[in-house]
PDB file of C-alpha atoms in Angstrom:
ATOM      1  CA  UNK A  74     -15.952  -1.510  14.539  1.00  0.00           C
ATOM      2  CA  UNK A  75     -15.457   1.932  16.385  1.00  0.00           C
ATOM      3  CA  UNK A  76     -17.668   4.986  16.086  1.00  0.00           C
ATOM      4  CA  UNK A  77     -15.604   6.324  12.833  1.00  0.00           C
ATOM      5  CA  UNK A  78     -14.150   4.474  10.161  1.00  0.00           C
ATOM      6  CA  UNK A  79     -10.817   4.030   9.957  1.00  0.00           C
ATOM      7  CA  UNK A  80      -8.201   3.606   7.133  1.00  0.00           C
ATOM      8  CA  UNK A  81      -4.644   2.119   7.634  1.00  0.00           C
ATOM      9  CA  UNK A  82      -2.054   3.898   4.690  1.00  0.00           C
ATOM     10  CA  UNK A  83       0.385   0.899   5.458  1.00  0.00           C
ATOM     11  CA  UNK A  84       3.260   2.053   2.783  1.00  0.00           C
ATOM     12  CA  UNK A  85       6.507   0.483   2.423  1.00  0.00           C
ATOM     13  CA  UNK A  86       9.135  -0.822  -0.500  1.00  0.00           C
ATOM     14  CA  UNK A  87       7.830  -3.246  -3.592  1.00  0.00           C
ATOM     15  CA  UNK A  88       8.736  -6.708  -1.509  1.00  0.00           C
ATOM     16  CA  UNK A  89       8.087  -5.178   1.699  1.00  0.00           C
ATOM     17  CA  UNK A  90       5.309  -7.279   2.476  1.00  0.00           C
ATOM     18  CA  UNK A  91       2.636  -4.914   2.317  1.00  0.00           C
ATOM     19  CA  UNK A  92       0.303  -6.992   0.038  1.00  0.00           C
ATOM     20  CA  UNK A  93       0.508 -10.308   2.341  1.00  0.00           C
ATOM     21  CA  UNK A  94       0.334  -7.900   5.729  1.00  0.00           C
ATOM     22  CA  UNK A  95      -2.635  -6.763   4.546  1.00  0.00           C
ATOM     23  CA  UNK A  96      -4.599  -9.999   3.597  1.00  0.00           C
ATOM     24  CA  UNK A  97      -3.765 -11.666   6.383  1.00  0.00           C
ATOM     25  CA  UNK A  98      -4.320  -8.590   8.489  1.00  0.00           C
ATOM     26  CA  UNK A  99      -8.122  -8.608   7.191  1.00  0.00           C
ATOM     27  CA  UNK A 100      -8.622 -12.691   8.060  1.00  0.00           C
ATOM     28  CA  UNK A 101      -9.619 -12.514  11.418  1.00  0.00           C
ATOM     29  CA  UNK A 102     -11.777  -8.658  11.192  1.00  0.00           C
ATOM     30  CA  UNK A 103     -15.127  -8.274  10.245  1.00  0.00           C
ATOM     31  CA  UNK A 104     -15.694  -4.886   8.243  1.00  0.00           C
ATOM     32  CA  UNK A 105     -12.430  -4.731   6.984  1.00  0.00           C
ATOM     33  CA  UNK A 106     -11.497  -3.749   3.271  1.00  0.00           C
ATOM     34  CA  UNK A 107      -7.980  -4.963   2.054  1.00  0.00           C
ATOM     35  CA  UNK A 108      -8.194  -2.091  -0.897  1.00  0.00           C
ATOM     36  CA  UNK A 109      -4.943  -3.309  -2.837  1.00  0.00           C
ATOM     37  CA  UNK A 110      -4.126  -1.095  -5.859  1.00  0.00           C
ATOM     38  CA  UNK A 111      -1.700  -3.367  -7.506  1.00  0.00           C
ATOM     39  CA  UNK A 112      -4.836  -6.061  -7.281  1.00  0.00           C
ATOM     40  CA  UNK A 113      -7.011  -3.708  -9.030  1.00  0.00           C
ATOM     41  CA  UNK A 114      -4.389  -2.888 -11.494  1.00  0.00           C
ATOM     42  CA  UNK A 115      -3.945  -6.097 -12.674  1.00  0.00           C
ATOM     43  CA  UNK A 116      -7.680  -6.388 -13.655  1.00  0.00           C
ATOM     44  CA  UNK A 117      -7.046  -3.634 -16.355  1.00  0.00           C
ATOM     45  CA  UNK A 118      -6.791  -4.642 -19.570  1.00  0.00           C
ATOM     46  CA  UNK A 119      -4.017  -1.976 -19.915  1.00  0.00           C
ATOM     47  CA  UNK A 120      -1.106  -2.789 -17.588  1.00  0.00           C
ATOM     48  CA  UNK A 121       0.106  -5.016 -19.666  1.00  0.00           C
ATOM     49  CA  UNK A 122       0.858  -2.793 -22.317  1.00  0.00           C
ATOM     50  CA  UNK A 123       1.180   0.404 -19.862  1.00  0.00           C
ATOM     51  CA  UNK A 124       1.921  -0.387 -16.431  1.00  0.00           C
ATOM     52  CA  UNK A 125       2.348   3.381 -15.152  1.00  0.00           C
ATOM     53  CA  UNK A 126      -0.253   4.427 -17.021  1.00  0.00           C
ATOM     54  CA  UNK A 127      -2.800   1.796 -15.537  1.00  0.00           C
ATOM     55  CA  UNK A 128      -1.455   2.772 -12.391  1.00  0.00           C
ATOM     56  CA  UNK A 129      -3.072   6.468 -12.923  1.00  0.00           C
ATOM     57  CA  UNK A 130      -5.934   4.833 -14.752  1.00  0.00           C
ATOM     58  CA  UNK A 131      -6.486   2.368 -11.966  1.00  0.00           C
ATOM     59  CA  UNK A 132      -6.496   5.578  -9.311  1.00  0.00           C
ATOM     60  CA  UNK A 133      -9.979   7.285  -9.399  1.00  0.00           C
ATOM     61  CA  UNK A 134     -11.731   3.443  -8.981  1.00  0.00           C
ATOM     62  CA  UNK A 135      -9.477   2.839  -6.003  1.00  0.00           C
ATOM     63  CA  UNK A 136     -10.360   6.333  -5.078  1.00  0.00           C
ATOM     64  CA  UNK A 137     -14.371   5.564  -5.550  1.00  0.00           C
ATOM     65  CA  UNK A 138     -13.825   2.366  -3.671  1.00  0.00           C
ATOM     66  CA  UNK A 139     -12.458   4.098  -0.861  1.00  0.00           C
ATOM     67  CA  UNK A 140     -15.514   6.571  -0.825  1.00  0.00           C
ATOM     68  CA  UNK A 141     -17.617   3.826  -0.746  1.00  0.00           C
ATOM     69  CA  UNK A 142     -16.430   2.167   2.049  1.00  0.00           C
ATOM     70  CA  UNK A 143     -15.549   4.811   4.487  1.00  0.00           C
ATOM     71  CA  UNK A 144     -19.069   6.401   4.144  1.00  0.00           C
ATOM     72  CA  UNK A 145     -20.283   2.694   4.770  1.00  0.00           C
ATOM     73  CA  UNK A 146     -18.760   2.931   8.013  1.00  0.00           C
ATOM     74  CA  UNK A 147     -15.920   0.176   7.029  1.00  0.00           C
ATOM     75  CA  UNK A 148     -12.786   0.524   7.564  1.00  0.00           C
ATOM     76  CA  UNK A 149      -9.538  -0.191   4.956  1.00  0.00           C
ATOM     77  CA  UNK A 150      -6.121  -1.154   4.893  1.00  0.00           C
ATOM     78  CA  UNK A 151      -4.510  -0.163   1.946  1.00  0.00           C
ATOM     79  CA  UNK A 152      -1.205  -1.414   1.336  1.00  0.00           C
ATOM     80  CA  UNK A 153       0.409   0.928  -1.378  1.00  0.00           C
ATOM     81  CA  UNK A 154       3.560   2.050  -2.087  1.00  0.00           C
ATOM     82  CA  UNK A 155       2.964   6.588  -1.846  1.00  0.00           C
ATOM     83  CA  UNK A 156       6.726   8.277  -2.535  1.00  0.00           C
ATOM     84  CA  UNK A 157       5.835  11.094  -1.364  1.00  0.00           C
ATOM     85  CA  UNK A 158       2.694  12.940   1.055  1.00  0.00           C
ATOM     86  CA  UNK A 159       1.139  14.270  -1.904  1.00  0.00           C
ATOM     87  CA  UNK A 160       0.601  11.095  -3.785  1.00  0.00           C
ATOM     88  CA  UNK A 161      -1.697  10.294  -0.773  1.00  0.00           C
ATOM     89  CA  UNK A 162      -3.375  13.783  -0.076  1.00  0.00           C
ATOM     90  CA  UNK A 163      -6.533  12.588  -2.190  1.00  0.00           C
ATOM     91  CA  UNK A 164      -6.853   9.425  -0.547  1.00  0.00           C
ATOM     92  CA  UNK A 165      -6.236  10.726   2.813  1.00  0.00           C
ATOM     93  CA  UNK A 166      -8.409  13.833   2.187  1.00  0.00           C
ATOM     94  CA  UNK A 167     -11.288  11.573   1.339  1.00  0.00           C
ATOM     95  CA  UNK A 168     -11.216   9.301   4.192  1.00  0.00           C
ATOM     96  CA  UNK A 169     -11.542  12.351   6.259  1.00  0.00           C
ATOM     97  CA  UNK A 170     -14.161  14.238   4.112  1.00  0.00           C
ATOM     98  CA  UNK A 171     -15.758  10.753   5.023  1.00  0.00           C
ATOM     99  CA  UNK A 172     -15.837  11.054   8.726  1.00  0.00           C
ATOM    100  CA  UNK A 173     -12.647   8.548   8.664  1.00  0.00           C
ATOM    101  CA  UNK A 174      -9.673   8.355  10.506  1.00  0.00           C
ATOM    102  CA  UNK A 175      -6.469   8.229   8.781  1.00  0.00           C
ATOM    103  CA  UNK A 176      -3.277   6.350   9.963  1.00  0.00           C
ATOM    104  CA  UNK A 177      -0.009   6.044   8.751  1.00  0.00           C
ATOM    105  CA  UNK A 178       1.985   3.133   8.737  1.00  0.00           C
ATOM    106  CA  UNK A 179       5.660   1.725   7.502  1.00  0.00           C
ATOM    107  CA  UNK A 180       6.400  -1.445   6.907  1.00  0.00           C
ATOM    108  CA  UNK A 181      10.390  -1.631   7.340  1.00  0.00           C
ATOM    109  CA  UNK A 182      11.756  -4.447   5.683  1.00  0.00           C
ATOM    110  CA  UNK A 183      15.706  -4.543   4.223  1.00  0.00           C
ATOM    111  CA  UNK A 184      16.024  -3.451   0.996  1.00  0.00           C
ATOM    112  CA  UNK A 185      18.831  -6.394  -0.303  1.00  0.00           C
ATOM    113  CA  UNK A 186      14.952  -8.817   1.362  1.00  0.00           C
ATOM    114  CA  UNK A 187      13.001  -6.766  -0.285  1.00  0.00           C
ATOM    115  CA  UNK A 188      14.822  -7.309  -3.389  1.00  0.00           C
ATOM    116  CA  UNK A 189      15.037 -11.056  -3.007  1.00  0.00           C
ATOM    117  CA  UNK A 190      11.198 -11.187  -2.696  1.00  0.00           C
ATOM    118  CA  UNK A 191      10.565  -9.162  -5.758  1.00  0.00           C
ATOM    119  CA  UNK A 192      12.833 -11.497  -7.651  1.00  0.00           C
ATOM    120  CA  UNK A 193      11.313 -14.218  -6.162  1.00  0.00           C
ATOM    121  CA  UNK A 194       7.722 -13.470  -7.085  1.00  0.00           C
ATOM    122  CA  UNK A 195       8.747 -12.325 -10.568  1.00  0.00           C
ATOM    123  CA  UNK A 196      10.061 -15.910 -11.034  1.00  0.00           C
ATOM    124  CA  UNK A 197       7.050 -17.609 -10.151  1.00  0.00           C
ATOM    125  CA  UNK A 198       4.461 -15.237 -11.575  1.00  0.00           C
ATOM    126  CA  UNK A 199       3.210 -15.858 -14.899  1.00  0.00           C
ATOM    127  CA  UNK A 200       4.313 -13.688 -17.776  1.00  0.00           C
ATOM    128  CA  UNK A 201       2.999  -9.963 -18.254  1.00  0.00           C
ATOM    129  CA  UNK A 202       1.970 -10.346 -14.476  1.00  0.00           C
ATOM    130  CA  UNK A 203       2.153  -7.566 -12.300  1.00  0.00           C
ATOM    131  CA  UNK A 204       4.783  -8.990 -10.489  1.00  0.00           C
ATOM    132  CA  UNK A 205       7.120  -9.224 -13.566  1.00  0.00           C
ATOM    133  CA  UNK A 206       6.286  -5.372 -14.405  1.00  0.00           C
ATOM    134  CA  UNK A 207       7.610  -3.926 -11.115  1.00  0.00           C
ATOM    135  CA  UNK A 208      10.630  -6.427 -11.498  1.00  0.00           C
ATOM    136  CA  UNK A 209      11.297  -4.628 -15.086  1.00  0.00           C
ATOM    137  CA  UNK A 210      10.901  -1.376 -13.973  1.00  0.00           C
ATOM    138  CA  UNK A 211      13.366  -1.504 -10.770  1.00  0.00           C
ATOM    139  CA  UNK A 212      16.037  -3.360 -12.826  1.00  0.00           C
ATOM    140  CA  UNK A 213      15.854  -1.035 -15.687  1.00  0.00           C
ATOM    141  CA  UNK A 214      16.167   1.995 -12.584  1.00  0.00           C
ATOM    142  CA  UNK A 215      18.866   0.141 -10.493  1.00  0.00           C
ATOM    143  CA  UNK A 216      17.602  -2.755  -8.589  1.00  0.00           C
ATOM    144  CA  UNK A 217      18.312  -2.859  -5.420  1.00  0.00           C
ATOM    145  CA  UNK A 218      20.363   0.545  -5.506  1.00  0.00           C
ATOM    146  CA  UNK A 219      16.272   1.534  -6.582  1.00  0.00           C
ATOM    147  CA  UNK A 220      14.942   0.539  -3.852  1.00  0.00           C
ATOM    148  CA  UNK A 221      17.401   2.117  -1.768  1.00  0.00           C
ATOM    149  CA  UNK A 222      16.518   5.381  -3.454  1.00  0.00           C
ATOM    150  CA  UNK A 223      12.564   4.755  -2.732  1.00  0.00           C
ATOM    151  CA  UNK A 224      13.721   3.984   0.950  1.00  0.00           C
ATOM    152  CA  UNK A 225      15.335   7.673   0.930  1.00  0.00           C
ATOM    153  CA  UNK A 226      12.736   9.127  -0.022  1.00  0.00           C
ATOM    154  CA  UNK A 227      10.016   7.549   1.849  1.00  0.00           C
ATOM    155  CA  UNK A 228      11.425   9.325   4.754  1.00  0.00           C
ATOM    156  CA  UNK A 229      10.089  12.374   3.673  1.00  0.00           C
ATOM    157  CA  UNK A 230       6.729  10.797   5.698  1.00  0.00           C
ATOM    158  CA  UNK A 231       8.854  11.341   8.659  1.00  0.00           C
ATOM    159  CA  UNK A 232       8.638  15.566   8.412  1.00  0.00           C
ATOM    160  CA  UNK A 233       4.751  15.413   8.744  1.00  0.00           C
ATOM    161  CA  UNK A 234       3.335  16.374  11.797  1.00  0.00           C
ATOM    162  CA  UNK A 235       1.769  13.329  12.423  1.00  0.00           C
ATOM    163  CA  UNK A 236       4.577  10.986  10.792  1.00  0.00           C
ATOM    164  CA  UNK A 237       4.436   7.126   9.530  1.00  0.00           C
ATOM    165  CA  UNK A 238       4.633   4.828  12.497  1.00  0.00           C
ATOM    166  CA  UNK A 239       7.058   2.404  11.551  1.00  0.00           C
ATOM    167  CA  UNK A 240       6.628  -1.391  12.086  1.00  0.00           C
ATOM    168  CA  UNK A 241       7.796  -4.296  10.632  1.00  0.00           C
ATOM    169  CA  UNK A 242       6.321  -7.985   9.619  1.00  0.00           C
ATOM    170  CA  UNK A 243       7.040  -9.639  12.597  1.00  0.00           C
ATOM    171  CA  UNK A 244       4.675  -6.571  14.039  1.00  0.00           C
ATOM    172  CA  UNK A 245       1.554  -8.634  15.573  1.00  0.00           C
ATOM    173  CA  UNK A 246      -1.584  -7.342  13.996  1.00  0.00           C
ATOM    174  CA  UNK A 247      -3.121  -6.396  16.799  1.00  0.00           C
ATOM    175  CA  UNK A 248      -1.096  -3.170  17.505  1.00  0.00           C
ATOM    176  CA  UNK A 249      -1.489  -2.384  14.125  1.00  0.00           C
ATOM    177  CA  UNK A 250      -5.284  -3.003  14.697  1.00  0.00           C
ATOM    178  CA  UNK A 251      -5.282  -0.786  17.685  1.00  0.00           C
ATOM    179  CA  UNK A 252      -4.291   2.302  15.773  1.00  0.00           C
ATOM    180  CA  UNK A 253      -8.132   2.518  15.172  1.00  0.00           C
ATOM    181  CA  UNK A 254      -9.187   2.094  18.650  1.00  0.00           C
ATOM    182  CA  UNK A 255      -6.731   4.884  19.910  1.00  0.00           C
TER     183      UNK A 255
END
């Protein structure tokens, strides 16, 4: 580990591969916190019945857990889908208040893949799983033309003075890794 903790923000479309970046990112390094939301959420009792609503339920633990970790001096990769800069101001804002660094990532994938994946999980998840919810809600919204949307609008990350850097899964984990040794 470095002097400072350090949390990777690695956003990107549902089916992006954020989720599976991120655990096998964490594999090979000691100290390292895979804080995935959609894990958490899925331990509610209410997503089933709620899914947005555990979402916002599930958001003060993951912010606690956060806390926790970065004032341990561990570091996180949180793989989480933010729309826009101000769904991650609290999470970003604590790292810091924390002593933490905070890094922005994309993980560019094609929407019509992205779309395939989600489908594909959906299918082999069982029923009421988190998987099936987000395959509900994007087909109710559009689909694919959904994701498309969310891909617009992510790119209002790119206006920040210290924008997303973009990568992609075949990105090897150790550039993502060096982000905290910059």
């Amino acid at each position: 580990m470095t002097d400072a903790p350090h949390c990777i923000f690695l956003n990107g479309l549902p089916g992006s591969g954020k989720s599976t970046f991120a655990r096998s990112f964490i594999e090979s390094r000691r100290g390292w916190l895979n804080l995935d939301v959609d894990v958490i959420r899925g331990l509610l009792g209410t997503f089933h019945v709620d899914f947005l609503s555990a979402g916002a339920e599930v958001q003060p633990l993951a912010l606690a857990v956060l806390r926790e970790q970065i004032a341990a001096g561990g570091n996180v990769i949180f793989p989480q889908l933010f729309f826009v800069p101000e769904e991650a101001r609290p999470f970003e804002e604590a790292v810091v208040a924390g002593g933490g660094h905070v890094h922005r990532v994309l993980l560019k994938e094609e929407t019509a893949e992205c779309w395939r994946r989600v489908e594909g999980r959906a299918n082999r998840a069982p029923s009421g799983s988190v998987e099936q919810k987000i395959l509900t809600m994007l087909s109710a919204s559009g689909g694919v033309d959904e994701l498309q949307r969310i891909e617009t609008q992510l790119f209002a990350w790119m206006d920040l003075p210290e924008p997303l850097r973009v990568i992609t899964s075949a990105t090897p984990f150790s550039e993502v890794a060096a982000l905290a040794y910059e």
